[in-house]
XYZ file of C-alpha atoms in Angstrom:
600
model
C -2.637 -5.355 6.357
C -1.972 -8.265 3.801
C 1.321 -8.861 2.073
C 0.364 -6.962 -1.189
C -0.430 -4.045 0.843
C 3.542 -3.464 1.823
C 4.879 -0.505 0.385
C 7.630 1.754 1.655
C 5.223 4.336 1.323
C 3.009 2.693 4.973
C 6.591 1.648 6.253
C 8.025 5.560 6.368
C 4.483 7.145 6.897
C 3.825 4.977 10.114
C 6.395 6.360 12.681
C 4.149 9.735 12.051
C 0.547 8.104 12.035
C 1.715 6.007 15.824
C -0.144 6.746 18.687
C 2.876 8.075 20.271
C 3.420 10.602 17.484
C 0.312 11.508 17.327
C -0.121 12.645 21.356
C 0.202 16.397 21.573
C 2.987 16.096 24.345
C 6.686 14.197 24.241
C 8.358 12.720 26.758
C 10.136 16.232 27.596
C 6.848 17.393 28.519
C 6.699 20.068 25.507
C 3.365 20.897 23.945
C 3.581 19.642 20.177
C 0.331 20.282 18.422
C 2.084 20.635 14.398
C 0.768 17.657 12.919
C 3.137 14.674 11.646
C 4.140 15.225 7.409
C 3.308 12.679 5.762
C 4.733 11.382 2.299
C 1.820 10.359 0.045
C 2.237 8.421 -3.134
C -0.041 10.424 -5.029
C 1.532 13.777 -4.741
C 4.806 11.990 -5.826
C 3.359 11.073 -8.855
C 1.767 14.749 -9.145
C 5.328 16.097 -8.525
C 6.596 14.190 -11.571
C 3.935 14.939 -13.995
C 4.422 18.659 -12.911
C 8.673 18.639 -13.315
C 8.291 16.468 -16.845
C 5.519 17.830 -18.157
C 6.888 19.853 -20.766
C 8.887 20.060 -24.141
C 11.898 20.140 -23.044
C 11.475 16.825 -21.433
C 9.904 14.567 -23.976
C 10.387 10.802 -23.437
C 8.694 9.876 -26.739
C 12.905 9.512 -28.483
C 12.869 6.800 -25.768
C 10.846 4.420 -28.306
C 13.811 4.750 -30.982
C 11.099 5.388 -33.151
C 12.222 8.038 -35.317
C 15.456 8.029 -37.149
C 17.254 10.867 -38.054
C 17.510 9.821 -41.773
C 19.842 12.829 -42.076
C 22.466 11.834 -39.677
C 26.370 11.534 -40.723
C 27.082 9.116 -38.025
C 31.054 10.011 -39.165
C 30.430 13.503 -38.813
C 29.274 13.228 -35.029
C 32.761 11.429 -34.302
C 34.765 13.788 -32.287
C 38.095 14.265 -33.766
C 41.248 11.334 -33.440
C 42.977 13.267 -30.429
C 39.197 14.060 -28.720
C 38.513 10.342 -29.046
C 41.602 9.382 -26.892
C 40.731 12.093 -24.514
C 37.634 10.824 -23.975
C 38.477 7.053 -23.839
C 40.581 8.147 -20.926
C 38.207 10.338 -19.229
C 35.835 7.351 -19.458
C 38.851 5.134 -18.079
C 39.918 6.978 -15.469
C 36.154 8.061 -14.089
C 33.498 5.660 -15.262
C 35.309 1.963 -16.170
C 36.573 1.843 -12.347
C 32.755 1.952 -10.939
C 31.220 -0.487 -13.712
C 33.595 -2.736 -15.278
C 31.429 -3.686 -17.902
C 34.402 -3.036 -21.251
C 37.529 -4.905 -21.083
C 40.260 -2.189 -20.878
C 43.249 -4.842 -22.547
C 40.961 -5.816 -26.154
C 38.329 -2.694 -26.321
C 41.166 -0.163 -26.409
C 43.054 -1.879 -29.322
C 39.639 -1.570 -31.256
C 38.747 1.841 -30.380
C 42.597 3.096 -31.481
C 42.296 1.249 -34.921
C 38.665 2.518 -35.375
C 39.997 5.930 -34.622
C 41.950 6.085 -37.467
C 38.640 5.201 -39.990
C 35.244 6.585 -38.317
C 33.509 5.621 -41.660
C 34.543 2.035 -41.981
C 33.428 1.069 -37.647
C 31.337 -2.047 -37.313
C 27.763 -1.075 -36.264
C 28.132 -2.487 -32.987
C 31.243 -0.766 -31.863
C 30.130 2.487 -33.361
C 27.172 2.449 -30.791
C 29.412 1.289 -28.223
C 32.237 4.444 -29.021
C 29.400 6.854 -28.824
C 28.338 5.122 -25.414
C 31.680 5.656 -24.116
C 31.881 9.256 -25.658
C 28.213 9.887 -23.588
C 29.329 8.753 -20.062
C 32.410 10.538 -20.692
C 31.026 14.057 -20.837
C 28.782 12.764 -18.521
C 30.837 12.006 -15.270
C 32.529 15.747 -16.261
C 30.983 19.329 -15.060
C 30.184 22.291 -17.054
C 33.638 23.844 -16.981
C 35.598 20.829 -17.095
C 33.926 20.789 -20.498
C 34.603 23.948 -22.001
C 38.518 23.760 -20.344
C 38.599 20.616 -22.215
C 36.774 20.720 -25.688
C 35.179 24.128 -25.563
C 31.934 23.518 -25.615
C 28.731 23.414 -23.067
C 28.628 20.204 -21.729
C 24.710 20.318 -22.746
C 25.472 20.708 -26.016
C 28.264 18.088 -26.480
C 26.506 15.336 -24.565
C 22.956 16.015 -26.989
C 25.610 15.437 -29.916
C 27.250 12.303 -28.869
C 23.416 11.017 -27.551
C 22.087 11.338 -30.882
C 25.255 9.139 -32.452
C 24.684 6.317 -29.775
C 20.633 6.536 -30.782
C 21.313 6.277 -34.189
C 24.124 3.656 -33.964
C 22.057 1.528 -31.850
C 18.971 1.490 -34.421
C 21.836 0.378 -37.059
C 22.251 -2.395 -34.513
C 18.805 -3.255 -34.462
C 19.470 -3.582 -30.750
C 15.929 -4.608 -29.821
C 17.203 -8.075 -31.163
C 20.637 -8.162 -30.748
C 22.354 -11.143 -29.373
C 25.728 -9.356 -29.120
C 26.843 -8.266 -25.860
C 28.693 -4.872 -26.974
C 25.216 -3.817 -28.161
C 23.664 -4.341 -24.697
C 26.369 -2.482 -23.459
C 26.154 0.068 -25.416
C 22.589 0.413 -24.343
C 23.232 0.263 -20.775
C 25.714 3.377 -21.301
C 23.238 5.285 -23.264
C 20.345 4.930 -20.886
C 22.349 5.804 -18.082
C 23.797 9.312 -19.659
C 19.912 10.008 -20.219
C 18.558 9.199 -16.894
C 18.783 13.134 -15.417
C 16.715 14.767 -18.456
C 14.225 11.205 -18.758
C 11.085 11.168 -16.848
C 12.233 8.215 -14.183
C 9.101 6.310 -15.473
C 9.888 6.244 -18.978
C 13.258 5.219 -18.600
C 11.990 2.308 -16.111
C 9.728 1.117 -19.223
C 12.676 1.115 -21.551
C 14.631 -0.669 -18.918
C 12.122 -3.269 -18.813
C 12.787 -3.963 -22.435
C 16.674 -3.516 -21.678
C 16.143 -6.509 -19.281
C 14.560 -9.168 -21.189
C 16.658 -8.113 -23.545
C 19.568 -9.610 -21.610
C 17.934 -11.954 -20.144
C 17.203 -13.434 -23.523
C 20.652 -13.790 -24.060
C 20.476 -15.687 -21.398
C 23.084 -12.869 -18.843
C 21.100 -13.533 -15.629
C 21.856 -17.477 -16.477
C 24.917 -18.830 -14.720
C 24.387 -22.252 -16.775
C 24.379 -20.254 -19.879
C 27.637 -17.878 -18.746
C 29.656 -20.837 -17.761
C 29.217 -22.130 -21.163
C 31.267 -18.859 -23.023
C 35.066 -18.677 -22.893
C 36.240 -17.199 -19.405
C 36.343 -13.506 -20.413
C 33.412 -13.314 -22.344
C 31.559 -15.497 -19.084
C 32.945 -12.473 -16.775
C 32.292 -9.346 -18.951
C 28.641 -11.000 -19.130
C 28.219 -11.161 -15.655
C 29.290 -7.991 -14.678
C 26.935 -6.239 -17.034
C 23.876 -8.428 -15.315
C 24.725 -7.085 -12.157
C 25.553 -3.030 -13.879
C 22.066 -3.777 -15.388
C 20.179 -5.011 -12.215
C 21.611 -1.859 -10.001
C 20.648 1.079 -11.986
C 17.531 -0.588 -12.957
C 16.697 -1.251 -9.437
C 17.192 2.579 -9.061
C 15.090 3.360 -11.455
C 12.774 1.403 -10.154
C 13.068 2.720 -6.449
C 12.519 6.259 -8.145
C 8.838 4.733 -9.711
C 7.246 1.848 -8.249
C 9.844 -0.632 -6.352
C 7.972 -3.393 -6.833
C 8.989 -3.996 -10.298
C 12.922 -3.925 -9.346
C 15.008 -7.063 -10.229
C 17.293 -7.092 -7.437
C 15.398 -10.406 -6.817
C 16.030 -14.195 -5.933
C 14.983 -15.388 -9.508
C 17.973 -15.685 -11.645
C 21.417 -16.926 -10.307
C 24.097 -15.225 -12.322
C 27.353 -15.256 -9.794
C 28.953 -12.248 -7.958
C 32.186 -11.003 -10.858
C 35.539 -12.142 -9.689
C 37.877 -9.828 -7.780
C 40.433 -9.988 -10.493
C 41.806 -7.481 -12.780
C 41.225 -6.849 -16.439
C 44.881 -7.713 -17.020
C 44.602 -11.569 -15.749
C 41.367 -11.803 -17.871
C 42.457 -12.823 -21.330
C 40.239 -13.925 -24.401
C 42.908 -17.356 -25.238
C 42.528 -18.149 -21.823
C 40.354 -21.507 -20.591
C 40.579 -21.841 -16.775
C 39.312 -19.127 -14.500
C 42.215 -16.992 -12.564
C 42.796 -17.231 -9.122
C 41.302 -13.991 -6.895
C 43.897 -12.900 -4.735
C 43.070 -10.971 -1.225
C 44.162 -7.984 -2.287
C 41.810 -5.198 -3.282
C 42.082 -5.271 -7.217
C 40.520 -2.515 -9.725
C 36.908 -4.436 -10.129
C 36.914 -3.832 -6.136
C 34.271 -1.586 -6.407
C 31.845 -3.637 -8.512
C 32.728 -6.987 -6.528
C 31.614 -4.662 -3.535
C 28.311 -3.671 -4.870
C 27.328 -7.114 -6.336
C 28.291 -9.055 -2.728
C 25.872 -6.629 -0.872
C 23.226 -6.720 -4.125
C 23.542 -10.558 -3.687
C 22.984 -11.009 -0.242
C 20.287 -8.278 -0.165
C 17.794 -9.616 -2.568
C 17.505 -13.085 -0.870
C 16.679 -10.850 2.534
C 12.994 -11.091 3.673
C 12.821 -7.520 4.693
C 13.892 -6.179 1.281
C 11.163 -8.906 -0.628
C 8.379 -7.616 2.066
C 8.873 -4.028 0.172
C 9.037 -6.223 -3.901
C 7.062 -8.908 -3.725
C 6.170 -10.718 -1.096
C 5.163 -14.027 -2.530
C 9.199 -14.075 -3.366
C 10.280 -14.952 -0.081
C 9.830 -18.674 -0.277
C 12.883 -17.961 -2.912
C 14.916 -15.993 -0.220
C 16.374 -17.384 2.868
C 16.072 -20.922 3.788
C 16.180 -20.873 6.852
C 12.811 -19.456 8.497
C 12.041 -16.238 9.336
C 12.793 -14.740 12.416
C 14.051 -10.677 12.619
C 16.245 -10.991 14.611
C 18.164 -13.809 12.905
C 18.057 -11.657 9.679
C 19.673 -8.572 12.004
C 22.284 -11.601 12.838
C 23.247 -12.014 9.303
C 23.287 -8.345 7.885
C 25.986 -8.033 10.708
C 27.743 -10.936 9.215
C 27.468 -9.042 5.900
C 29.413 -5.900 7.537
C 32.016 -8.218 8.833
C 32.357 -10.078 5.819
C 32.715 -6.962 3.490
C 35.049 -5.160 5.918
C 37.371 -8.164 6.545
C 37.457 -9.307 2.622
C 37.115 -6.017 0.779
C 37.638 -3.125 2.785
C 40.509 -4.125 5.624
C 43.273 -3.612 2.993
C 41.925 -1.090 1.455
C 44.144 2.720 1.112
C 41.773 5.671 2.125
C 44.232 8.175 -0.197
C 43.184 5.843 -3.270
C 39.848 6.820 -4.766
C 38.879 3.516 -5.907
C 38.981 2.465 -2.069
C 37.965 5.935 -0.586
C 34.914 5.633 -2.967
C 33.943 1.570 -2.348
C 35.103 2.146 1.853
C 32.131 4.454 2.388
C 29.983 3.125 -0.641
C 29.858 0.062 1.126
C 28.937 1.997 4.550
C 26.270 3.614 2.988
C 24.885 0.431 1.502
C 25.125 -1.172 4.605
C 23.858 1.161 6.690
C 20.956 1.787 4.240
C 19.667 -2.351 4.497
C 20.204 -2.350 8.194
C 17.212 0.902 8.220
C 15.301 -0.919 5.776
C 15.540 -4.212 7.998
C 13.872 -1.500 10.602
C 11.400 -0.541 8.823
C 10.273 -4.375 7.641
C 10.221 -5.210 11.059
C 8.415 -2.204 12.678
C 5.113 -2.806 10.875
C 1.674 -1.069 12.200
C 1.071 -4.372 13.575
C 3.393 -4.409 15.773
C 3.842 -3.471 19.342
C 5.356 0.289 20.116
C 8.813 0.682 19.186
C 11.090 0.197 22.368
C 13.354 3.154 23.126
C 16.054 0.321 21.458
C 14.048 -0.109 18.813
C 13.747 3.752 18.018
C 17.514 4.759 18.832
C 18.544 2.051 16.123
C 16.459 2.723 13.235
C 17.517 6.726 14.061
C 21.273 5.839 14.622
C 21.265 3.637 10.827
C 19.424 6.923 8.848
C 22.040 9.021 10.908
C 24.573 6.928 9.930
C 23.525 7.022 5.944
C 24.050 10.741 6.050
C 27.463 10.911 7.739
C 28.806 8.463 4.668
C 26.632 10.089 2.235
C 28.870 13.137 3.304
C 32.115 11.323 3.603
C 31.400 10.493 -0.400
C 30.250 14.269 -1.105
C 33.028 15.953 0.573
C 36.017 14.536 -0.981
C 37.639 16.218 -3.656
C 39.579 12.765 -4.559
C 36.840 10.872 -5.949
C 35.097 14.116 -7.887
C 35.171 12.350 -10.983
C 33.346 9.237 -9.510
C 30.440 12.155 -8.357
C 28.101 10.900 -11.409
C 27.552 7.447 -9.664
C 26.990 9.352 -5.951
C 24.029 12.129 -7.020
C 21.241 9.962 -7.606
C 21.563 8.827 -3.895
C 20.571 11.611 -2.070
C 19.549 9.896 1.134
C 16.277 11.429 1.846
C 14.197 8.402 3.543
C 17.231 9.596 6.155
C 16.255 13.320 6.688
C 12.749 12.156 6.843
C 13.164 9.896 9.323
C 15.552 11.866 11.871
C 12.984 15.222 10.772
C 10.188 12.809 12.179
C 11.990 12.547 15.199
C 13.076 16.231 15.439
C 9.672 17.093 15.024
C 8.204 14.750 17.313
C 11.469 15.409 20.044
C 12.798 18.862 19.341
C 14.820 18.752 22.670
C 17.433 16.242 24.146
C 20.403 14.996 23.995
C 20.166 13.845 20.313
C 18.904 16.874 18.790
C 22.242 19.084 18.504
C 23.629 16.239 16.806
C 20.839 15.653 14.346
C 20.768 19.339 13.089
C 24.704 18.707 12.845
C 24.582 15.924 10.607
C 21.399 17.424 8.653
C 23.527 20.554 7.845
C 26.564 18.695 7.343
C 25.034 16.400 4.757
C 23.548 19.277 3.101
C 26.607 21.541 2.652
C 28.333 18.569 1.115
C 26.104 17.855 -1.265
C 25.327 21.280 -2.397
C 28.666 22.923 -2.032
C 30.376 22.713 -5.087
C 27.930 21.829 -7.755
C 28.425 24.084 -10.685
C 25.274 25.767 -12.235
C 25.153 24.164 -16.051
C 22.941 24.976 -19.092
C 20.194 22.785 -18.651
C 16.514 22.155 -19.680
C 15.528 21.986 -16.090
C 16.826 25.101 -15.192
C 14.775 26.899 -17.757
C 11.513 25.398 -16.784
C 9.420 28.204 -15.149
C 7.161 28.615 -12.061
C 8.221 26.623 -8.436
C 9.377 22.662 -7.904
C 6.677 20.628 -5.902
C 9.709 18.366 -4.577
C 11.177 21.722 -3.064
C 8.273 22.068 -1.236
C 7.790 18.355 -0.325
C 11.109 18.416 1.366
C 11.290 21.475 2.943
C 7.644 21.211 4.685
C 9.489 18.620 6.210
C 12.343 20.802 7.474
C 10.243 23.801 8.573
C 8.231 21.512 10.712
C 10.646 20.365 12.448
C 12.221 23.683 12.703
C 8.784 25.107 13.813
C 8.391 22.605 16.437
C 11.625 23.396 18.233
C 11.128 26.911 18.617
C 7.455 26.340 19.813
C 9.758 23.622 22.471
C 11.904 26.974 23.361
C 8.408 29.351 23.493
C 10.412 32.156 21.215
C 11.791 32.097 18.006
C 15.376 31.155 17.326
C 18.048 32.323 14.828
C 17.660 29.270 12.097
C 19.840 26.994 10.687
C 21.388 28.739 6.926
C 19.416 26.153 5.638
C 15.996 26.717 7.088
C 16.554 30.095 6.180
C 17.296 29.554 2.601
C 14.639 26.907 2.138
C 12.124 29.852 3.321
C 13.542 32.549 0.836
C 13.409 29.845 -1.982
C 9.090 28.912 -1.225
C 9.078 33.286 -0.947
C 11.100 33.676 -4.010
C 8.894 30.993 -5.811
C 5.810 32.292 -4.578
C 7.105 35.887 -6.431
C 7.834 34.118 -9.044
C 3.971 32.468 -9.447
C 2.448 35.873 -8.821
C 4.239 37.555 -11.519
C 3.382 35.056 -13.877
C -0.362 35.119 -12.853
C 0.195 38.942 -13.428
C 1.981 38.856 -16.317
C -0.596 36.148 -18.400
C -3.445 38.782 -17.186
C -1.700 42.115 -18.638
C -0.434 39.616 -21.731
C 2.487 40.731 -21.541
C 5.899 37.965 -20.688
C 7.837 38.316 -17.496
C 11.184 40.127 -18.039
C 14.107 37.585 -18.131
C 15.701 38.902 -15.625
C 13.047 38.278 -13.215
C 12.757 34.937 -13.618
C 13.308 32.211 -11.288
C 14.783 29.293 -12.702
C 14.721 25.362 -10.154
C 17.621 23.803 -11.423
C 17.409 20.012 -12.354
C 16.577 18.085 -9.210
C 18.839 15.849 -7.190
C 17.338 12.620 -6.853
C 16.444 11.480 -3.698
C 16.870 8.503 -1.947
C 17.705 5.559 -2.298
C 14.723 3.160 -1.467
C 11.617 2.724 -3.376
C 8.034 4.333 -4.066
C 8.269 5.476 -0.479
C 10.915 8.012 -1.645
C 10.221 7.334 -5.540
C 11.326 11.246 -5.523
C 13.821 13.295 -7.275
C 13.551 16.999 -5.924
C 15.752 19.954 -5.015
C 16.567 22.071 -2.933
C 17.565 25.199 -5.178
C 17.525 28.490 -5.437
C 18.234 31.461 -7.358
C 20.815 33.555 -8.799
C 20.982 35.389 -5.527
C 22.861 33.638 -3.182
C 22.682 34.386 0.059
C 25.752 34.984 2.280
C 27.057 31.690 3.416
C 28.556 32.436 7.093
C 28.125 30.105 9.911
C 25.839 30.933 12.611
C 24.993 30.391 16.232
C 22.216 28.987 18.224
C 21.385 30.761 21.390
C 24.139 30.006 23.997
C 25.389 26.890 21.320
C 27.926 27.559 18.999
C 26.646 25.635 16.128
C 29.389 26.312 13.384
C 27.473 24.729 10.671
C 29.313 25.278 6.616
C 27.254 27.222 4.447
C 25.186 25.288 1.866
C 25.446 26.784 -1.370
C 21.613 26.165 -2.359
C 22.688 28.013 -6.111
C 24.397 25.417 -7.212
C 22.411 22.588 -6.744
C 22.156 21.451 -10.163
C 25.374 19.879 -10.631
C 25.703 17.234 -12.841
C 21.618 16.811 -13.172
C 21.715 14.388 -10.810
């Protein structure tokens, strides 16, 4: 296999095509003839075509090609007291975890503009709308109606079409101006659950040579603007370079920019108070944790992570001249990710206050992230060519997927930071469950197993516990969800294969037996339509079975490149732990109705 040919597609797909996985016994001495799942790129791509392939899910507004000659840009304004309340929603749930407006200057403008939403600049109009988006964005359905009494569908489409249109007065494609590309950045971002993953990844591509004609990504060019302006610059590269890696990760990984070719610095640990626009000499950073914590977090681990072989071998391999200096070796690069950890939990996260949500929410970010480039260093270094995995080997990459999932939960199941949620959804950690349902499969008794099913369930029931059910175009598109059934052939396999271990069936997991009435309910649902399109005549509304907009999963690249869900109907089965045979397994209910959440 050359270079070119490295995808995370062979890299997760090989532990089931090994000669090991593929011998019909395991080392218990349990007959295992249910052949290994395997993730292939092409029904990914079929799955996407399938969930976006309607109306209700155009990408074509995308272009910016057709204005809305029509549009009152004054009229879309919410009210004086409804733009306060959402400048501080946006302060107190989206400016913490980006950092990209300066709190101090922005909120004299936005308080004067208030008073005049016919006489804004261009740019700060697109900017205000922006803000207004990710506001309603990082809220739920009923947060929305308590607070402006309307459907947070309908409020969000509103304040989307004022950032379009502001942005086009902008003429953003060749704006120079950073509030513009910052405007942008917000607007893509509160689009990115209704947006075909590939279309937004195009427009991001535009997005970043947009700022990288302004010269962002440029620490020569940075260092030359006044000390605020340098900062708020390079914390939008980096804001920019994360979600658009994501993006990427959700398409084809290869394209991401979280690469060794530009050399814009890490932002400075300092807060927005210190950072003033009079000012010439940078401000000392202090130890303490400070309020861009969060970001400085993100960017240190972004920073050290793109110069890392293993994460290049998955981009572009020819970019690893660019990486380290010194010359490869694996376990050298292991070496230095555990440098990383001690680095980020000595400077960032040993001060930090668990019972603050800023440090709750960057304590087990950073965990996650961690965790997550110590499996991908696995992966790099497991290749096919490779001898067999030791028992080392194996234990490691399963303990680093285990580990994603326990902090995935950690994030999930804490009420304090549920207005930092918006950020979390898109990471559904699904390269994890398919690498400890490989091993399930392939091992479905031992020591490990009880623990695995734990932390399966666990992660599950946080993530799907309290997610309200919200008016949304992906609710109402009809007929079943082929990332459903992507995911949970993965489960039932495994499932399968440890009650052929115990040679007679066993009461399932609440999830395994929601994930089969969901596929039944589906399969209904198919069959009535078939029906109904023969005898011309629509299925009755009640009937229908509506997949809520998918969670997103993962957080690697075209190996996951998946969004999917695991949903159900208005049905809702009863959610009451159960047992295992002579285990107690007392396992929280997941609450599969309410996947949709935020439509992340």
């Amino acid at each position: 296999m050359t270079d070119l040919d490295r995808s995370f597609w062979h890299a997760m797909n090989r532990r089931a095509q090994d000669s090991d996985y593929n011998d019909s016994s395991d080392e218990h001495g349990v007959d295992n003839d249910f052949p290994p799942p395997v993730l292939r790129k092409g029904e990914i791509v079929k799955a996407w075509d399938q969930l976006f392939n309607n109306d209700l899910h155009t990408s074509d507004h995308l272009l910016f090609c057709s204005r809305n000659t029509g549009v009152d840009l004054s009229a879309l304004h919410p009210n004086q007291a409804q733009i306060f309340k959402l400048w501080q929603i946006y302060l107190e749930n989206v400016d913490p975890l980006l950092k990209i407006t300066h709190t101090p200057t922005l909120q004299a403008r936005i308080i004067d503009a208030a008073s005049d939403v016919r006489r804004i600049s261009p740019t700060l109009e697109a900017l205000m709308f922006s803000i207004y988006c990710m506001a309603v964005f990082s809220l739920n359905q009923d947060e929305c109606l308590i607070m402006f009494g309307t459907p947070r569908e309908d409020i969000i489409r509103r304040y989307q079409l004022g950032a379009k249109e502001a942005l086009l007065n902008c003429g953003f494609l060749k704006t120079s101006d950073r509030d513009c590309l910052t405007a942008l950045h917000l607007y893509l971002i509160s689009l990115k659950p209704d947006i075909d993953p590939r279309s937004l990844s195009s427009i991001l591509g535009a997005t970043m040579r947009i700022a990288q004609r302004m010269g962002i990504d440029t620490e020569s060019v940075n260092a030359k603007h006044p000390v605020l302006e340098a900062e708020l610059r390079r914390r939008l590269w980096w804001s920019l370079v994360l979600f658009e890696t994501r993006i990427s990760e959700m398409t084809e990984f290869k394209t991401a920019m979280l690469i060794p070719t530009w050399d814009c610095k890490v932002p400075l640990n300092v807060n927005d108070f210190y950072l003033r626009a009079e000012m010439k000499n940078v401000p000392k950073v202090h130890g303490q944790p400070s309020e861009v914590l969060f970001v400085v977090m993100r960017s240190e681990i972004g920073d050290f992570v793109r110069h890392l072989y293993s994460h290049l071998d998955f981009i572009n391999p020819i970019l690893k001249s660019l990486g380290s200096r010194a010359p490869y070796d694996p376990d050298t690069e292991s070496i230095q990710l555990g440098a990383l950890e001690a680095m980020i939990e000595g400077n960032l996260l040993r001060s930090c206050d668990p019972d603050n949500p800023l440090h709750y929410m960057t304590m087990w970010t950073a965990r996650f992230a961690l965790a997550k480039s110590r499996f991908v260093h696995h992966l790099a270094t497991c290749s096919p060519t490779n001898e067999q995995q030791t028992d080392a080997q194996r234990d490691a990459g399963l303990t680093y997927a285990r580990s994603m999932l326990e902090y995935d939960t950690k994030l999930m199941s804490s009420s304090l930071i549920r207005g930092f949620r918006w950020i979390i959804y898109p990471h559904f950690p699904f390269p994890a469950y398919v690498h400890l349902i490989h091993d399930l499969r392939k091992r479905p008794l031992g020591d490990h197993v009880e623990k695995f099913w734990q932390v399966i369930s666990d992660n599950c029931a946080a993530r799907f516990m309290d997610l309200e059910r919200e008016d949304k175009p992906m609710e109402k598109k009809p007929g079943s969800n082929h990332f459903f059934k992507i995911f949970s052939s993965f489960v039932l396999e495994a499932w399968a294969a440890r009650e052929a271990a115990f040679g007679q069936s066993e009461e399932p997991p609440l999830m395994v037996k929601q994930i089969k009435q969901k596929l039944a309910l589906a399969d209904e649902r198919s069959q009535a339509e078939a029906a109904a399109l023969e005898n011309a005549n629509p299925v009755s509304d009640s009937n229908q079975f509506h997949p809520p907009e998918p969670m997103d999963f993962g957080n690697f690249g075209a190996m996951y490149g998946m969004a999917g869900d695991l949903l159900t109907d208005a049905s809702g089965a009863t959610q009451a732990p159960l047992g295992f045979s002579a285990n107690q397994w007392g396992w929280p209910a997941p609450n599969w109705n309410s996947i949709s959440g935020q439509g992340w």
